[in-house]
Amino acid sequence: MSPTTTPTVDPQTPSTSAYAAIDAGKPRFAWVRGSLQQVLAAASLIVIVIFFSVASTHFFTANNLISILTAATVTGILALGTTFVIITGGIDLSIGTVMVLCGVMAGVFLTYWGWPLWAGVLATIVFGGIIGLINGVNVSILGIPPFIATLGMMLIAAGLSLVISGTKPIYFNDTPAFQQIMNLSIIPGVRFPLGVAIFIVMIIVAAILLSRTIIGRYTFSIGSNEAATALSGVNVRRWKIIIYTLAGLFVGLAGVLSASRLSSAQPTGGMGLELEAIAAVVIGGTSLQGGKGSIIGTVIGALIMAVLTNGLRIISVPQEWQSVAVGIVILVAVYLDMLRRRRD
Amino acid sequence: MSAVQTPPLLELEGVSKGFPGVLALDDVRLDLRHGEVLALVGENGAGKSTLMKLLAGIYTPDAGVFRMNGQELVIDGPRHAQEQGISIIHQEFNLMPDLTVAQNIFIGREKRSAGLFLDDRALNARAQELFDRLGLALDPDEPVERLTVARQQMVEIAKALSFDAKVLIMDEPTAALNDAEVDVLFDLIRRFRSPDTGVIYISHRMEELARISDRISVLRDGRYIDTLETASADQKQVISLMVGRELRSEQRPGPVAASDAPVLSVQGLSTKRLLRDVSFEVHAGEILGFAGLMGAGRTEVARAIVGADRRDGGVITMRGTPVDIQNPADAARLGIGYLSEDRKQLGVLLERSVRENIVLASLRDYVSGLGFVNNRRIEATGKEYVSKLRIKTPSTAQLVRNLSGGNQQKVVIAKWLAKDCDVLIFDEPTRGIDVGAKEEIYALLRQLADQGKAIIMISSELPEVLRLSNRIAIMAEGRLTAVLDNADASPEAVMDYATRFSAEGTIA
């Protein structure tokens, strides 16, 4: 027997024992762990809901649950789009202020320029997409790190909102139907707003995009191993631009809904919203290292944040403490995820 | 006309490629015949990987012609190379760990409906078809990150062959495989080989070339040197062509005078996952080699000793005193240095300078009371070790990234010497290092032992273990099955102890 062969293997035919040797290190029941973070997030959501339901009779009512969903809508839609970017291993810090800028642009299209409602709304969403496209070009063609590229865009958008609006809110007086986009009650008898329905549709759209389309496949692939994806003949630069543009379209929609909700385009604010959206994504188990994540996780993450804010207000915890609570939730969620990974 | 020889499957002529400051390939030729496995060997820097990248379409040549079956071939990008029937399996896997096996194989070639939607069921079916054809036992729907390294390689091969490859190029394909896995790989290669295909096989492992290749082509310093028929070539001849000089013949070390007390003694070392009651000792001036199959627990022993992994039981004694090692910092303080098998991840800071790396473990000695780092002394220490270990670098300020594998390894060794370690644990010290540099590392290890260091050397290359070790510890399934004197350790004996599995009913 030569030193380089083992007695169990016949070199001509790969016997099952040869494969058994290869299989030795394969973890069993690994598939359970993949979805554990989502299960964990969902379980935490349920625990939090039960806690508040016990703590206050005002919490678990149809009206309050709908207002939680309403509160989750804008951040949630931002989070949906940014989930794609984060799975590629990137980050988009500009979504908060760009959303505000999109609201201002809706004011420009509809109030300043007097466009019809459908055109103004469409143009606003496309505008968001264009900003996303610019982010994508900056990241993938110019090679600016996503953190810096979108930090720059965050400041640019914050400034442009003020410049374009002359620092004053823009009201949608000529298009009264604009505020119905978010607020129209679509179920008789229940105050179920159209905006929440749009959110739900967007969840489904995002979930299909991520799991069933080429965009989603390359999103995971780039985040998993960008160099290898490029070597496999995928035009990584182009797909990154597409992914940032897609995230921008979601931002544009969020801008429409947010302005509609307030019946006006408020040129200030938006800063910090990107971090709330990123928090929702992270709580939902999407890895900032890229390659891992899910839409359902992001939705649960956004709901956890909305339920916490709402519930703490209902049980009369001062607002100052709400942000503390959200911060703790983020740390706990990510720590649990780390624990899980370490065990693997 | 029938007397005219058929042109080779792949032919390279006059190929040159330069980079600023270097001529990586200089007028290189190569021919791959139909149905053969052509081994391509050469030291690091000989031009193998540049040649590969030209064939892969990652670089374009400055001069030269490629011909496939006599037809001139112009390769325009990685995708084009694959479409022309040239598939390459790179040393570092190009897989997406989060994607499934099938998704990885067909990445970039997915069938879409309406330009957007994917059908993973069809994708899995196509992958399954491919596996059936190749006789591979892979699950198309399993995420790649859950596969062992060997199976990931199977995925790479399946991916390469899914392009209907005519020429398969493999770069160090066995670097991370154990013997059984190598057998499966070789079986695949043999079955891939047909009258209209061929394999170019790059490897540093000489024994493998004899097993799998038909001919061996040698590159040195960017130039084509010679091609030998494997059947009539001997290993020393190939090595001398590679390095351009005859290497002195191997000499196996004898036992060291065992009169002195051991420097390091390990009693009953166990871990929850693998190790069972491992006991051994190392003396000053001794190299204790650790042999065993992949997964036998050799690296785990090292990691448990230095506190990188949790111990479940066992006593570690240094010079007669039991010591408590909770983490690698404790081990370093006691003078135990561990040189990981994964040099780039765990051994060096690639983006930092040579001198910073050298003083990394002993940085405290270079910090004044106020917390300032004394850069002049760091520079002096850096220079000292660069000359002592003959590290090839223009200056101590050079980034480690720019050094060759062998010189990076020397930097790691220098780091632990600067820390004044008495016990050095080398885990695969020559992995990914070319033959000439290997000799230097061997000489360095021997020299360190002669200076009185106690050395533990873990290696998957049996010839390396036999050549360097005074004594050889052999592991199987987390247990130490034997400690042999070098004189008693034939390859057959080592293999025998390495396959002594504990489970009842299997090999006795």
Short mmCIF file of N, CA and C in Angstrom, two decimals, chain A residues 1-14 18-19 21-27 30-34 208-209 211-215 217-218 220-234 238-239 290-292 343-344, chain B residues 58 78-79 82 90 93-99 103-104 107-110 112 115-120 123 135-137 142 145-148 150-151 154 159 163 178-181 183-184 186-187 190-191 207 211 273 293 462 491-492 495 499 507:
data_model
loop_
_atom_site.label_atom_id
_atom_site.label_comp_id
_atom_site.label_asym_id
_atom_site.label_seq_id
_atom_site.Cartn_x
_atom_site.Cartn_y
_atom_site.Cartn_z
N MET A 1 0.85 -1.22 0.00
CA MET A 1 0.00 0.00 0.00
C MET A 1 0.87 1.25 0.00
N SER A 2 0.66 2.09 -0.97
CA SER A 2 1.46 3.32 -1.01
C SER A 2 0.92 4.30 0.03
N PRO A 3 1.76 5.20 0.48
CA PRO A 3 1.33 6.10 1.57
C PRO A 3 0.25 7.06 1.15
N THR A 4 0.01 7.24 -0.13
CA THR A 4 -0.94 8.27 -0.53
C THR A 4 -2.34 7.72 -0.79
N THR A 5 -2.53 6.40 -0.57
CA THR A 5 -3.91 5.93 -0.71
C THR A 5 -4.36 5.33 0.61
N THR A 6 -5.63 5.42 0.87
CA THR A 6 -6.15 4.79 2.06
C THR A 6 -6.78 3.48 1.66
N PRO A 7 -6.81 2.53 2.58
CA PRO A 7 -7.24 1.20 2.22
C PRO A 7 -8.71 1.12 1.81
N THR A 8 -9.52 2.07 2.20
CA THR A 8 -10.95 1.92 1.97
C THR A 8 -11.38 2.30 0.56
N VAL A 9 -10.47 2.92 -0.21
CA VAL A 9 -10.93 3.49 -1.48
C VAL A 9 -10.34 2.76 -2.67
N ASP A 10 -11.22 2.36 -3.55
CA ASP A 10 -10.80 1.83 -4.83
C ASP A 10 -10.75 3.00 -5.81
N PRO A 11 -9.59 3.31 -6.34
CA PRO A 11 -9.45 4.54 -7.12
C PRO A 11 -10.26 4.56 -8.41
N GLN A 12 -10.65 3.40 -8.94
CA GLN A 12 -11.36 3.42 -10.22
C GLN A 12 -12.83 3.79 -10.09
N THR A 13 -13.47 3.27 -9.09
CA THR A 13 -14.89 3.59 -8.93
C THR A 13 -15.08 4.30 -7.60
N PRO A 14 -15.75 5.42 -7.62
CA PRO A 14 -15.97 6.11 -6.35
C PRO A 14 -16.99 5.34 -5.52
N ALA A 18 -15.99 6.23 -0.21
CA ALA A 18 -15.20 7.42 -0.51
C ALA A 18 -16.03 8.66 -0.24
N TYR A 19 -17.28 8.62 -0.64
CA TYR A 19 -18.13 9.77 -0.38
C TYR A 19 -18.44 9.90 1.10
N ALA A 21 -16.42 9.34 3.41
CA ALA A 21 -15.29 10.05 4.00
C ALA A 21 -15.43 11.55 3.79
N ILE A 22 -15.91 11.91 2.59
CA ILE A 22 -16.08 13.33 2.28
C ILE A 22 -17.20 13.91 3.12
N ASP A 23 -18.20 13.10 3.39
CA ASP A 23 -19.37 13.60 4.11
C ASP A 23 -19.15 13.74 5.60
N ALA A 24 -18.03 13.25 6.08
CA ALA A 24 -17.87 13.13 7.53
C ALA A 24 -18.11 14.45 8.27
N GLY A 25 -17.67 15.56 7.67
CA GLY A 25 -17.77 16.82 8.40
C GLY A 25 -19.07 17.57 8.18
N LYS A 26 -20.01 16.96 7.50
CA LYS A 26 -21.22 17.68 7.13
C LYS A 26 -22.18 17.80 8.31
N PRO A 27 -22.58 19.02 8.66
CA PRO A 27 -23.47 19.15 9.80
C PRO A 27 -24.86 18.63 9.47
N ALA A 30 -28.79 21.08 9.39
CA ALA A 30 -28.33 22.45 9.23
C ALA A 30 -29.46 23.35 8.72
N TRP A 31 -30.37 22.76 7.97
CA TRP A 31 -31.42 23.59 7.36
C TRP A 31 -32.29 24.26 8.41
N VAL A 32 -32.38 23.69 9.58
CA VAL A 32 -33.22 24.30 10.62
C VAL A 32 -32.67 25.66 10.98
N ARG A 33 -31.33 25.73 11.03
CA ARG A 33 -30.71 26.96 11.54
C ARG A 33 -30.91 28.14 10.60
N GLY A 34 -30.98 27.87 9.31
CA GLY A 34 -31.11 28.94 8.35
C GLY A 34 -32.25 29.87 8.66
N ILE A 208 -41.02 38.48 -3.82
CA ILE A 208 -40.88 37.77 -5.10
C ILE A 208 -39.59 38.17 -5.80
N LEU A 209 -39.31 39.48 -5.79
CA LEU A 209 -38.08 39.95 -6.42
C LEU A 209 -36.85 39.28 -5.81
N SER A 211 -36.64 36.41 -3.99
CA SER A 211 -36.49 34.95 -3.98
C SER A 211 -36.72 34.31 -5.34
N ARG A 212 -37.39 35.01 -6.24
CA ARG A 212 -37.76 34.31 -7.48
C ARG A 212 -37.18 34.93 -8.73
N THR A 213 -36.46 36.03 -8.61
CA THR A 213 -36.00 36.67 -9.84
C THR A 213 -34.48 36.74 -9.90
N ILE A 214 -34.04 37.09 -11.08
CA ILE A 214 -32.61 37.21 -11.34
C ILE A 214 -32.00 38.32 -10.46
N ILE A 215 -32.79 39.36 -10.18
CA ILE A 215 -32.28 40.45 -9.33
C ILE A 215 -31.93 39.90 -7.95
N ARG A 217 -31.38 36.77 -7.10
CA ARG A 217 -30.30 35.80 -7.19
C ARG A 217 -28.95 36.50 -7.16
N TYR A 218 -28.81 37.55 -7.98
CA TYR A 218 -27.53 38.25 -8.03
C TYR A 218 -27.29 39.10 -6.78
N PHE A 220 -28.00 38.12 -3.73
CA PHE A 220 -27.37 37.18 -2.81
C PHE A 220 -25.96 36.80 -3.28
N SER A 221 -25.84 36.61 -4.58
CA SER A 221 -24.58 36.15 -5.12
C SER A 221 -23.46 37.18 -4.90
N ILE A 222 -23.79 38.45 -5.16
CA ILE A 222 -22.79 39.51 -4.98
C ILE A 222 -22.41 39.62 -3.50
N GLY A 223 -23.42 39.56 -2.63
CA GLY A 223 -23.14 39.67 -1.20
C GLY A 223 -22.36 38.48 -0.68
N SER A 224 -22.55 37.35 -1.33
CA SER A 224 -21.92 36.12 -0.87
C SER A 224 -20.45 36.08 -1.27
N ASN A 225 -20.16 36.47 -2.50
CA ASN A 225 -18.77 36.49 -2.98
C ASN A 225 -18.75 37.28 -4.28
N GLU A 226 -18.44 38.55 -4.14
CA GLU A 226 -18.54 39.45 -5.29
C GLU A 226 -17.55 39.07 -6.39
N ALA A 227 -16.31 38.78 -5.99
CA ALA A 227 -15.29 38.46 -6.98
C ALA A 227 -15.67 37.21 -7.77
N ALA A 228 -16.16 36.21 -7.04
CA ALA A 228 -16.53 34.96 -7.70
C ALA A 228 -17.71 35.17 -8.64
N THR A 229 -18.62 36.03 -8.23
CA THR A 229 -19.77 36.31 -9.09
C THR A 229 -19.30 36.95 -10.39
N ALA A 230 -18.36 37.88 -10.27
CA ALA A 230 -17.84 38.54 -11.47
C ALA A 230 -17.12 37.54 -12.37
N LEU A 231 -16.34 36.65 -11.75
CA LEU A 231 -15.60 35.64 -12.53
C LEU A 231 -16.55 34.66 -13.22
N SER A 232 -17.76 34.54 -12.68
CA SER A 232 -18.73 33.63 -13.30
C SER A 232 -19.40 34.28 -14.50
N GLY A 233 -18.95 35.46 -14.87
CA GLY A 233 -19.49 36.09 -16.06
C GLY A 233 -20.67 37.00 -15.79
N VAL A 234 -20.96 37.27 -14.52
CA VAL A 234 -22.06 38.18 -14.19
C VAL A 234 -21.50 39.61 -14.20
N ARG A 238 -23.10 46.35 -13.26
CA ARG A 238 -24.43 46.70 -13.74
C ARG A 238 -25.50 46.27 -12.74
N TRP A 239 -25.32 45.08 -12.18
CA TRP A 239 -26.35 44.59 -11.26
C TRP A 239 -26.37 45.38 -9.97
N GLY A 290 -23.45 40.85 4.32
CA GLY A 290 -23.96 40.48 3.02
C GLY A 290 -24.19 38.98 2.87
N GLY A 291 -24.94 38.62 1.84
CA GLY A 291 -25.16 37.22 1.51
C GLY A 291 -26.35 36.57 2.19
N LYS A 292 -26.79 37.15 3.30
CA LYS A 292 -27.88 36.53 4.03
C LYS A 292 -28.98 37.56 4.32
N ARG A 343 -22.01 29.13 17.06
CA ARG A 343 -22.20 27.71 17.32
C ARG A 343 -22.00 26.88 16.06
N ASP A 344 -22.21 27.47 14.92
CA ASP A 344 -22.10 26.71 13.66
C ASP A 344 -20.68 26.23 13.41
N ILE B 58 -8.65 36.37 -18.07
CA ILE B 58 -8.58 37.47 -17.09
C ILE B 58 -7.53 38.49 -17.53
N PRO B 78 -13.45 36.07 -19.25
CA PRO B 78 -13.66 34.78 -18.58
C PRO B 78 -14.82 33.98 -19.19
N ARG B 79 -15.87 34.67 -19.51
CA ARG B 79 -17.03 33.99 -20.06
C ARG B 79 -16.69 33.36 -21.41
N GLN B 82 -14.72 30.17 -21.18
CA GLN B 82 -15.57 29.03 -20.86
C GLN B 82 -16.35 28.57 -22.08
N HIS B 90 -9.94 27.45 -9.89
CA HIS B 90 -8.92 28.24 -9.22
C HIS B 90 -8.61 27.66 -7.86
N PHE B 93 -11.52 28.93 -4.10
CA PHE B 93 -12.77 28.58 -4.74
C PHE B 93 -13.55 29.83 -5.10
N ASN B 94 -14.21 29.75 -6.24
CA ASN B 94 -15.05 30.85 -6.66
C ASN B 94 -16.50 30.46 -6.50
N LEU B 95 -16.86 30.22 -5.27
CA LEU B 95 -18.24 29.83 -5.00
C LEU B 95 -18.90 30.88 -4.13
N MET B 96 -20.22 30.93 -4.22
CA MET B 96 -20.99 31.81 -3.38
C MET B 96 -21.57 30.97 -2.25
N PRO B 97 -21.01 31.07 -1.05
CA PRO B 97 -21.41 30.16 0.02
C PRO B 97 -22.90 30.22 0.36
N ASP B 98 -23.54 31.34 0.15
CA ASP B 98 -24.94 31.45 0.54
C ASP B 98 -25.91 30.92 -0.51
N LEU B 99 -25.37 30.61 -1.69
CA LEU B 99 -26.24 30.08 -2.74
C LEU B 99 -26.19 28.56 -2.71
N GLN B 103 -27.54 26.71 -7.90
CA GLN B 103 -27.46 28.15 -8.17
C GLN B 103 -26.03 28.56 -8.47
N ASN B 104 -25.08 27.96 -7.76
CA ASN B 104 -23.68 28.26 -8.00
C ASN B 104 -23.22 27.79 -9.38
N ILE B 107 -24.68 30.02 -12.16
CA ILE B 107 -24.70 31.47 -11.94
C ILE B 107 -24.29 32.19 -13.22
N GLY B 108 -25.05 33.20 -13.58
CA GLY B 108 -24.74 33.95 -14.79
C GLY B 108 -25.34 33.32 -16.05
N ARG B 109 -25.89 32.08 -15.90
CA ARG B 109 -26.45 31.39 -17.07
C ARG B 109 -27.87 30.93 -16.80
N GLU B 110 -28.54 31.60 -15.86
CA GLU B 110 -29.88 31.18 -15.49
C GLU B 110 -30.85 31.39 -16.64
N ARG B 112 -34.26 32.61 -17.74
CA ARG B 112 -35.27 33.47 -17.13
C ARG B 112 -36.49 33.54 -18.01
N GLY B 115 -37.50 37.74 -18.78
CA GLY B 115 -36.27 38.46 -18.48
C GLY B 115 -35.99 38.62 -17.01
N LEU B 116 -36.85 38.09 -16.17
CA LEU B 116 -36.77 38.41 -14.75
C LEU B 116 -36.90 37.18 -13.85
N PHE B 117 -37.86 36.32 -14.18
CA PHE B 117 -38.21 35.27 -13.23
C PHE B 117 -37.39 34.00 -13.43
N LEU B 118 -37.04 33.39 -12.31
CA LEU B 118 -36.21 32.18 -12.33
C LEU B 118 -37.05 30.97 -11.98
N ASP B 119 -36.57 29.82 -12.42
CA ASP B 119 -37.24 28.57 -12.08
C ASP B 119 -36.21 27.65 -11.43
N ASP B 120 -36.16 27.67 -10.09
CA ASP B 120 -35.15 26.89 -9.40
C ASP B 120 -35.37 25.40 -9.54
N LEU B 123 -33.70 24.46 -12.60
CA LEU B 123 -32.27 24.59 -12.36
C LEU B 123 -31.74 23.36 -11.62
N GLY B 135 -21.44 11.21 -12.23
CA GLY B 135 -21.35 10.29 -11.11
C GLY B 135 -21.01 10.96 -9.80
N LEU B 136 -21.53 12.16 -9.61
CA LEU B 136 -21.26 12.90 -8.37
C LEU B 136 -22.45 12.80 -7.44
N ALA B 137 -22.19 12.56 -6.17
CA ALA B 137 -23.27 12.51 -5.20
C ALA B 137 -23.42 13.88 -4.54
N GLU B 142 -28.68 22.08 -1.86
CA GLU B 142 -28.02 22.35 -0.58
C GLU B 142 -27.15 23.60 -0.69
N GLU B 145 -22.34 26.64 1.60
CA GLU B 145 -21.61 26.85 2.85
C GLU B 145 -21.71 25.65 3.79
N ARG B 146 -22.69 24.78 3.55
CA ARG B 146 -22.82 23.62 4.44
C ARG B 146 -22.03 22.42 3.93
N LEU B 147 -21.34 22.58 2.80
CA LEU B 147 -20.57 21.46 2.26
C LEU B 147 -19.15 21.47 2.82
N THR B 148 -18.58 20.28 2.88
CA THR B 148 -17.16 20.20 3.24
C THR B 148 -16.35 20.76 2.08
N ALA B 150 -14.07 19.43 0.37
CA ALA B 150 -13.96 18.48 -0.73
C ALA B 150 -15.19 18.55 -1.63
N ARG B 151 -16.35 18.64 -1.00
CA ARG B 151 -17.57 18.70 -1.80
C ARG B 151 -17.70 20.03 -2.52
N MET B 154 -15.97 19.56 -5.56
CA MET B 154 -16.78 18.80 -6.52
C MET B 154 -17.72 19.76 -7.24
N LYS B 159 -19.20 22.60 -12.02
CA LYS B 159 -19.45 23.88 -12.69
C LYS B 159 -18.57 23.99 -13.94
N PHE B 163 -19.80 23.52 -18.60
CA PHE B 163 -19.59 24.35 -19.79
C PHE B 163 -19.19 23.49 -20.98
N ASN B 178 -8.08 15.57 1.87
CA ASN B 178 -7.37 14.45 2.48
C ASN B 178 -7.23 13.34 1.44
N ASP B 179 -6.57 12.27 1.82
CA ASP B 179 -6.21 11.26 0.82
C ASP B 179 -7.42 10.63 0.15
N ALA B 180 -8.44 10.34 0.94
CA ALA B 180 -9.63 9.71 0.35
C ALA B 180 -10.27 10.66 -0.64
N GLU B 181 -10.28 11.93 -0.31
CA GLU B 181 -10.88 12.91 -1.19
C GLU B 181 -10.06 13.09 -2.46
N ASP B 183 -8.43 10.76 -3.86
CA ASP B 183 -8.76 9.62 -4.71
C ASP B 183 -10.02 9.88 -5.52
N VAL B 184 -11.02 10.46 -4.87
CA VAL B 184 -12.26 10.76 -5.59
C VAL B 184 -11.99 11.77 -6.70
N PHE B 186 -9.15 12.31 -8.28
CA PHE B 186 -8.40 11.68 -9.37
C PHE B 186 -9.31 10.81 -10.23
N ASP B 187 -10.23 10.16 -9.56
CA ASP B 187 -11.19 9.35 -10.30
C ASP B 187 -11.99 10.21 -11.26
N ARG B 190 -9.81 11.19 -14.19
CA ARG B 190 -9.63 10.09 -15.14
C ARG B 190 -10.87 9.90 -15.99
N ARG B 191 -12.04 10.11 -15.37
CA ARG B 191 -13.25 9.90 -16.16
C ARG B 191 -13.53 11.06 -17.10
N GLU B 207 4.33 13.70 -5.38
CA GLU B 207 3.84 12.32 -5.45
C GLU B 207 2.59 12.25 -6.32
N ARG B 211 1.15 10.04 -9.87
CA ARG B 211 -0.08 9.25 -9.89
C ARG B 211 -1.01 9.64 -11.02
N ARG B 273 -15.39 18.21 21.43
CA ARG B 273 -15.71 17.82 20.06
C ARG B 273 -14.93 16.61 19.57
N LEU B 293 -4.56 11.67 9.15
CA LEU B 293 -5.43 12.09 8.05
C LEU B 293 -6.08 13.41 8.40
N LEU B 462 3.45 13.56 4.29
CA LEU B 462 4.21 12.56 5.02
C LEU B 462 5.72 12.66 4.77
N PRO B 491 6.61 5.00 5.89
CA PRO B 491 5.32 5.53 5.44
C PRO B 491 4.20 4.54 5.73
N GLU B 492 4.48 3.26 5.53
CA GLU B 492 3.45 2.24 5.75
C GLU B 492 3.03 2.19 7.21
N MET B 495 0.91 5.27 8.06
CA MET B 495 -0.42 5.12 7.49
C MET B 495 -1.25 4.15 8.31
N THR B 499 -4.79 5.12 10.40
CA THR B 499 -6.10 4.58 10.04
C THR B 499 -6.61 3.63 11.11
N ILE B 507 -11.94 -1.25 10.70
CA ILE B 507 -10.56 -1.73 10.59
C ILE B 507 -9.93 -1.91 11.98
#
